[in-house]
Amino acid sequence: EQMSQLIALASADEDSAPDGDAPAPMIEGYRELVAEFGAELAAPHLAEVLVAETVGRNPDGAATLGFFAETLEPQVPRRARVAFR
């Protein structure tokens, strides 16, 4: 959840103040990190391993993983977007 929030902040066009007294998250370099991560997931085997490790035999986390993938998708190269879906 925290990673998806950082990615959403990095891709937002508008600057917004953080809620409450929480310090602003450091988002420098996350866009590049997400792009590299997404590029590696272009390999179907690695995408399967990620799903297996994050969801495993318990499908309860599938919705969260799907939301995470939707958040990352605009940041990754086109060839990796199929693996995100």
GROMACS .gro file of N, CA and C in nm:
model
  255
    1GLU      N    1   0.083  -0.119   0.000
    1GLU     CA    2   0.000   0.000   0.000
    1GLU      C    3   0.087   0.125   0.000
    2GLN      N    4   0.194   0.125   0.079
    2GLN     CA    5   0.280   0.243   0.084
    2GLN      C    6   0.348   0.266  -0.050
    3MET      N    7   0.391   0.158  -0.115
    3MET     CA    8   0.457   0.172  -0.244
    3MET      C    9   0.360   0.229  -0.347
    4SER      N   10   0.235   0.181  -0.347
    4SER     CA   11   0.138   0.232  -0.444
    4SER      C   12   0.109   0.380  -0.418
    5GLN      N   13   0.110   0.422  -0.292
    5GLN     CA   14   0.090   0.563  -0.261
    5GLN      C   15   0.206   0.647  -0.312
    6LEU      N   16   0.327   0.599  -0.295
    6LEU     CA   17   0.443   0.671  -0.345
    6LEU      C   18   0.440   0.683  -0.496
    7ILE      N   19   0.401   0.577  -0.563
    7ILE     CA   20   0.394   0.579  -0.709
    7ILE      C   21   0.286   0.676  -0.756
    8ALA      N   22   0.173   0.673  -0.688
    8ALA     CA   23   0.065   0.765  -0.724
    8ALA      C   24   0.109   0.909  -0.704
    9LEU      N   25   0.182   0.936  -0.597
    9LEU     CA   26   0.232   1.071  -0.573
    9LEU      C   27   0.333   1.113  -0.680
   10ALA      N   28   0.416   1.021  -0.722
   10ALA     CA   29   0.517   1.052  -0.822
   10ALA      C   30   0.455   1.083  -0.957
   11SER      N   31   0.343   1.020  -0.988
   11SER     CA   32   0.282   1.040  -1.119
   11SER      C   33   0.176   1.150  -1.118
   12ALA      N   34   0.146   1.207  -1.003
   12ALA     CA   35   0.045   1.312  -0.995
   12ALA      C   36   0.099   1.441  -1.057
   13ASP      N   37   0.015   1.507  -1.132
   13ASP     CA   38   0.056   1.632  -1.195
   13ASP      C   39   0.054   1.749  -1.097
   14GLU      N   40  -0.034   1.743  -1.001
   14GLU     CA   41  -0.048   1.853  -0.906
   14GLU      C   42   0.033   1.825  -0.780
   15ASP      N   43   0.088   1.932  -0.724
   15ASP     CA   44   0.155   1.919  -0.594
   15ASP      C   45   0.048   1.928  -0.487
   16SER      N   46   0.052   1.836  -0.393
   16SER     CA   47  -0.045   1.840  -0.284
   16SER      C   48   0.028   1.826  -0.152
   17ALA      N   49  -0.024   1.892  -0.051
   17ALA     CA   50   0.036   1.886   0.082
   17ALA      C   51  -0.001   1.754   0.147
   18PRO      N   52   0.091   1.694   0.222
   18PRO     CA   53   0.059   1.569   0.291
   18PRO      C   54  -0.046   1.593   0.400
   19ASP      N   55  -0.123   1.490   0.429
   19ASP     CA   56  -0.226   1.499   0.532
   19ASP      C   57  -0.163   1.505   0.670
   20GLY      N   58  -0.220   1.587   0.756
   20GLY     CA   59  -0.175   1.592   0.895
   20GLY      C   60  -0.032   1.636   0.910
   21ASP      N   61   0.033   1.584   1.012
   21ASP     CA   62   0.171   1.618   1.040
   21ASP      C   63   0.270   1.516   0.985
   22ALA      N   64   0.222   1.425   0.903
   22ALA     CA   65   0.310   1.321   0.848
   22ALA      C   66   0.413   1.386   0.756
   23PRO      N   67   0.537   1.340   0.764
   23PRO     CA   68   0.639   1.395   0.675
   23PRO      C   69   0.609   1.355   0.531
   24ALA      N   70   0.646   1.439   0.438
   24ALA     CA   71   0.625   1.410   0.297
   24ALA      C   72   0.714   1.294   0.256
   25PRO      N   73   0.660   1.197   0.183
   25PRO     CA   74   0.742   1.083   0.142
   25PRO      C   75   0.846   1.125   0.038
   26MET      N   76   0.959   1.060   0.042
   26MET     CA   77   1.063   1.087  -0.057
   26MET      C   78   1.027   1.011  -0.183
   27ILE      N   79   1.003   1.084  -0.292
   27ILE     CA   80   0.964   1.017  -0.415
   27ILE      C   81   1.070   1.029  -0.523
   28GLU      N   82   1.180   1.094  -0.493
   28GLU     CA   83   1.288   1.105  -0.590
   28GLU      C   84   1.339   0.966  -0.627
   29GLY      N   85   1.347   0.938  -0.753
   29GLY     CA   86   1.403   0.812  -0.798
   29GLY      C   87   1.307   0.696  -0.801
   30TYR      N   88   1.188   0.710  -0.744
   30TYR     CA   89   1.094   0.597  -0.744
   30TYR      C   90   1.041   0.567  -0.883
   31ARG      N   91   1.025   0.668  -0.964
   31ARG     CA   92   0.975   0.646  -1.099
   31ARG      C   93   1.069   0.554  -1.177
   32GLU      N   94   1.200   0.579  -1.165
   32GLU     CA   95   1.298   0.496  -1.232
   32GLU      C   96   1.298   0.354  -1.175
   33LEU      N   97   1.287   0.345  -1.043
   33LEU     CA   98   1.283   0.215  -0.977
   33LEU      C   99   1.163   0.134  -1.024
   34VAL      N  100   1.048   0.198  -1.031
   34VAL     CA  101   0.926   0.130  -1.076
   34VAL      C  102   0.940   0.087  -1.221
   35ALA      N  103   0.998   0.171  -1.304
   35ALA     CA  104   1.017   0.136  -1.445
   35ALA      C  105   1.108   0.014  -1.459
   36GLU      N  106   1.216   0.011  -1.382
   36GLU     CA  107   1.306  -0.105  -1.386
   36GLU      C  108   1.236  -0.231  -1.336
   37PHE      N  109   1.164  -0.218  -1.227
   37PHE     CA  110   1.090  -0.331  -1.170
   37PHE      C  111   0.990  -0.384  -1.272
   38GLY      N  112   0.917  -0.293  -1.335
   38GLY     CA  113   0.818  -0.333  -1.434
   38GLY      C  114   0.880  -0.398  -1.556
   39ALA      N  115   0.994  -0.348  -1.598
   39ALA     CA  116   1.062  -0.406  -1.714
   39ALA      C  117   1.102  -0.551  -1.686
   40GLU      N  118   1.144  -0.579  -1.564
   40GLU     CA  119   1.180  -0.716  -1.529
   40GLU      C  120   1.058  -0.808  -1.531
   41LEU      N  121   0.942  -0.754  -1.501
   41LEU     CA  122   0.821  -0.836  -1.500
   41LEU      C  123   0.768  -0.865  -1.639
   42ALA      N  124   0.835  -0.815  -1.742
   42ALA     CA  125   0.797  -0.850  -1.880
   42ALA      C  126   0.818  -0.999  -1.903
   43ALA      N  127   0.909  -1.059  -1.827
   43ALA     CA  128   0.931  -1.204  -1.835
   43ALA      C  129   0.816  -1.273  -1.762
   44PRO      N  130   0.735  -1.352  -1.833
   44PRO     CA  131   0.618  -1.415  -1.771
   44PRO      C  132   0.651  -1.496  -1.646
   45HIS      N  133   0.765  -1.564  -1.647
   45HIS     CA  134   0.801  -1.646  -1.531
   45HIS      C  135   0.819  -1.559  -1.406
   46LEU      N  136   0.884  -1.445  -1.422
   46LEU     CA  137   0.904  -1.357  -1.307
   46LEU      C  138   0.772  -1.299  -1.257
   47ALA      N  139   0.681  -1.269  -1.350
   47ALA     CA  140   0.549  -1.220  -1.309
   47ALA      C  141   0.475  -1.328  -1.231
   48GLU      N  142   0.485  -1.453  -1.275
   48GLU     CA  143   0.421  -1.564  -1.204
   48GLU      C  144   0.480  -1.582  -1.065
   49VAL      N  145   0.611  -1.568  -1.055
   49VAL     CA  146   0.677  -1.581  -0.925
   49VAL      C  147   0.629  -1.471  -0.830
   50LEU      N  148   0.616  -1.349  -0.880
   50LEU     CA  149   0.567  -1.239  -0.797
   50LEU      C  150   0.427  -1.269  -0.745
   51VAL      N  151   0.339  -1.315  -0.834
   51VAL     CA  152   0.202  -1.348  -0.792
   51VAL      C  153   0.205  -1.460  -0.688
   52ALA      N  154   0.284  -1.563  -0.714
   52ALA     CA  155   0.290  -1.676  -0.621
   52ALA      C  156   0.342  -1.633  -0.484
   53GLU      N  157   0.440  -1.544  -0.482
   53GLU     CA  158   0.497  -1.500  -0.355
   53GLU      C  159   0.407  -1.402  -0.281
   54THR      N  160   0.332  -1.321  -0.353
   54THR     CA  161   0.249  -1.222  -0.286
   54THR      C  162   0.110  -1.274  -0.252
   55VAL      N  163   0.053  -1.357  -0.338
   55VAL     CA  164  -0.081  -1.409  -0.315
   55VAL      C  165  -0.074  -1.550  -0.260
   56GLY      N  166   0.016  -1.631  -0.315
   56GLY     CA  167   0.031  -1.769  -0.270
   56GLY      C  168  -0.097  -1.848  -0.286
   57ARG      N  169  -0.131  -1.925  -0.186
   57ARG     CA  170  -0.253  -2.006  -0.190
   57ARG      C  171  -0.373  -1.934  -0.132
   58ASN      N  172  -0.351  -1.816  -0.081
   58ASN     CA  173  -0.458  -1.738  -0.021
   58ASN      C  174  -0.499  -1.627  -0.118
   59PRO      N  175  -0.613  -1.640  -0.184
   59PRO     CA  176  -0.653  -1.541  -0.285
   59PRO      C  177  -0.699  -1.407  -0.228
   60ASP      N  178  -0.699  -1.392  -0.096
   60ASP     CA  179  -0.745  -1.267  -0.036
   60ASP      C  180  -0.662  -1.146  -0.079
   61GLY      N  181  -0.535  -1.166  -0.108
   61GLY     CA  182  -0.448  -1.055  -0.148
   61GLY      C  183  -0.454  -1.023  -0.295
   62ALA      N  184  -0.532  -1.096  -0.373
   62ALA     CA  185  -0.537  -1.075  -0.517
   62ALA      C  186  -0.589  -0.936  -0.553
   63ALA      N  187  -0.689  -0.888  -0.483
   63ALA     CA  188  -0.744  -0.755  -0.513
   63ALA      C  189  -0.639  -0.647  -0.487
   64THR      N  190  -0.565  -0.662  -0.379
   64THR     CA  191  -0.461  -0.565  -0.347
   64THR      C  192  -0.350  -0.569  -0.451
   65LEU      N  193  -0.312  -0.689  -0.492
   65LEU     CA  194  -0.210  -0.702  -0.595
   65LEU      C  195  -0.259  -0.641  -0.726
   66GLY      N  196  -0.386  -0.658  -0.758
   66GLY     CA  197  -0.443  -0.597  -0.878
   66GLY      C  198  -0.439  -0.445  -0.873
   67PHE      N  199  -0.472  -0.390  -0.757
   67PHE     CA  200  -0.465  -0.244  -0.740
   67PHE      C  201  -0.322  -0.195  -0.755
   68PHE      N  202  -0.229  -0.268  -0.696
   68PHE     CA  203  -0.087  -0.233  -0.707
   68PHE      C  204  -0.043  -0.235  -0.853
   69ALA      N  205  -0.086  -0.337  -0.928
   69ALA     CA  206  -0.052  -0.347  -1.070
   69ALA      C  207  -0.111  -0.231  -1.149
   70GLU      N  208  -0.234  -0.193  -1.120
   70GLU     CA  209  -0.296  -0.079  -1.189
   70GLU      C  210  -0.219   0.050  -1.161
   71THR      N  211  -0.169   0.062  -1.041
   71THR     CA  212  -0.094   0.181  -1.004
   71THR      C  213   0.040   0.185  -1.077
   72LEU      N  214   0.104   0.071  -1.091
   72LEU     CA  215   0.234   0.065  -1.156
   72LEU      C  216   0.227   0.071  -1.308
   73GLU      N  217   0.120   0.022  -1.365
   73GLU     CA  218   0.112   0.004  -1.510
   73GLU      C  219   0.154   0.126  -1.593
   74PRO      N  220   0.109   0.247  -1.562
   74PRO     CA  221   0.151   0.361  -1.644
   74PRO      C  222   0.300   0.392  -1.636
   75GLN      N  223   0.368   0.340  -1.536
   75GLN     CA  224   0.509   0.371  -1.516
   75GLN      C  225   0.604   0.272  -1.584
   76VAL      N  226   0.553   0.159  -1.630
   76VAL     CA  227   0.640   0.055  -1.683
   76VAL      C  228   0.641   0.058  -1.836
   77PRO      N  229   0.745   0.001  -1.896
   77PRO     CA  230   0.751  -0.005  -2.042
   77PRO      C  231   0.633  -0.083  -2.100
   78ARG      N  232   0.596  -0.051  -2.222
   78ARG     CA  233   0.481  -0.117  -2.286
   78ARG      C  234   0.493  -0.269  -2.288
   79ARG      N  235   0.613  -0.319  -2.313
   79ARG     CA  236   0.630  -0.465  -2.324
   79ARG      C  237   0.602  -0.537  -2.193
   80ALA      N  238   0.605  -0.465  -2.082
   80ALA     CA  239   0.580  -0.526  -1.952
   80ALA      C  240   0.435  -0.512  -1.907
   81ARG      N  241   0.357  -0.434  -1.977
   81ARG     CA  242   0.219  -0.409  -1.933
   81ARG      C  243   0.131  -0.532  -1.938
   82VAL      N  244   0.156  -0.622  -2.031
   82VAL     CA  245   0.077  -0.745  -2.038
   82VAL      C  246   0.096  -0.826  -1.912
   83ALA      N  247   0.217  -0.833  -1.862
   83ALA     CA  248   0.245  -0.908  -1.740
   83ALA      C  249   0.173  -0.847  -1.620
   84PHE      N  250   0.151  -0.717  -1.623
   84PHE     CA  251   0.081  -0.652  -1.513
   84PHE      C  252  -0.067  -0.686  -1.510
   85ARG      N  253  -0.122  -0.716  -1.626
   85ARG     CA  254  -0.265  -0.748  -1.632
   85ARG      C  255  -0.286  -0.891  -1.595
   0.00000   0.00000   0.00000
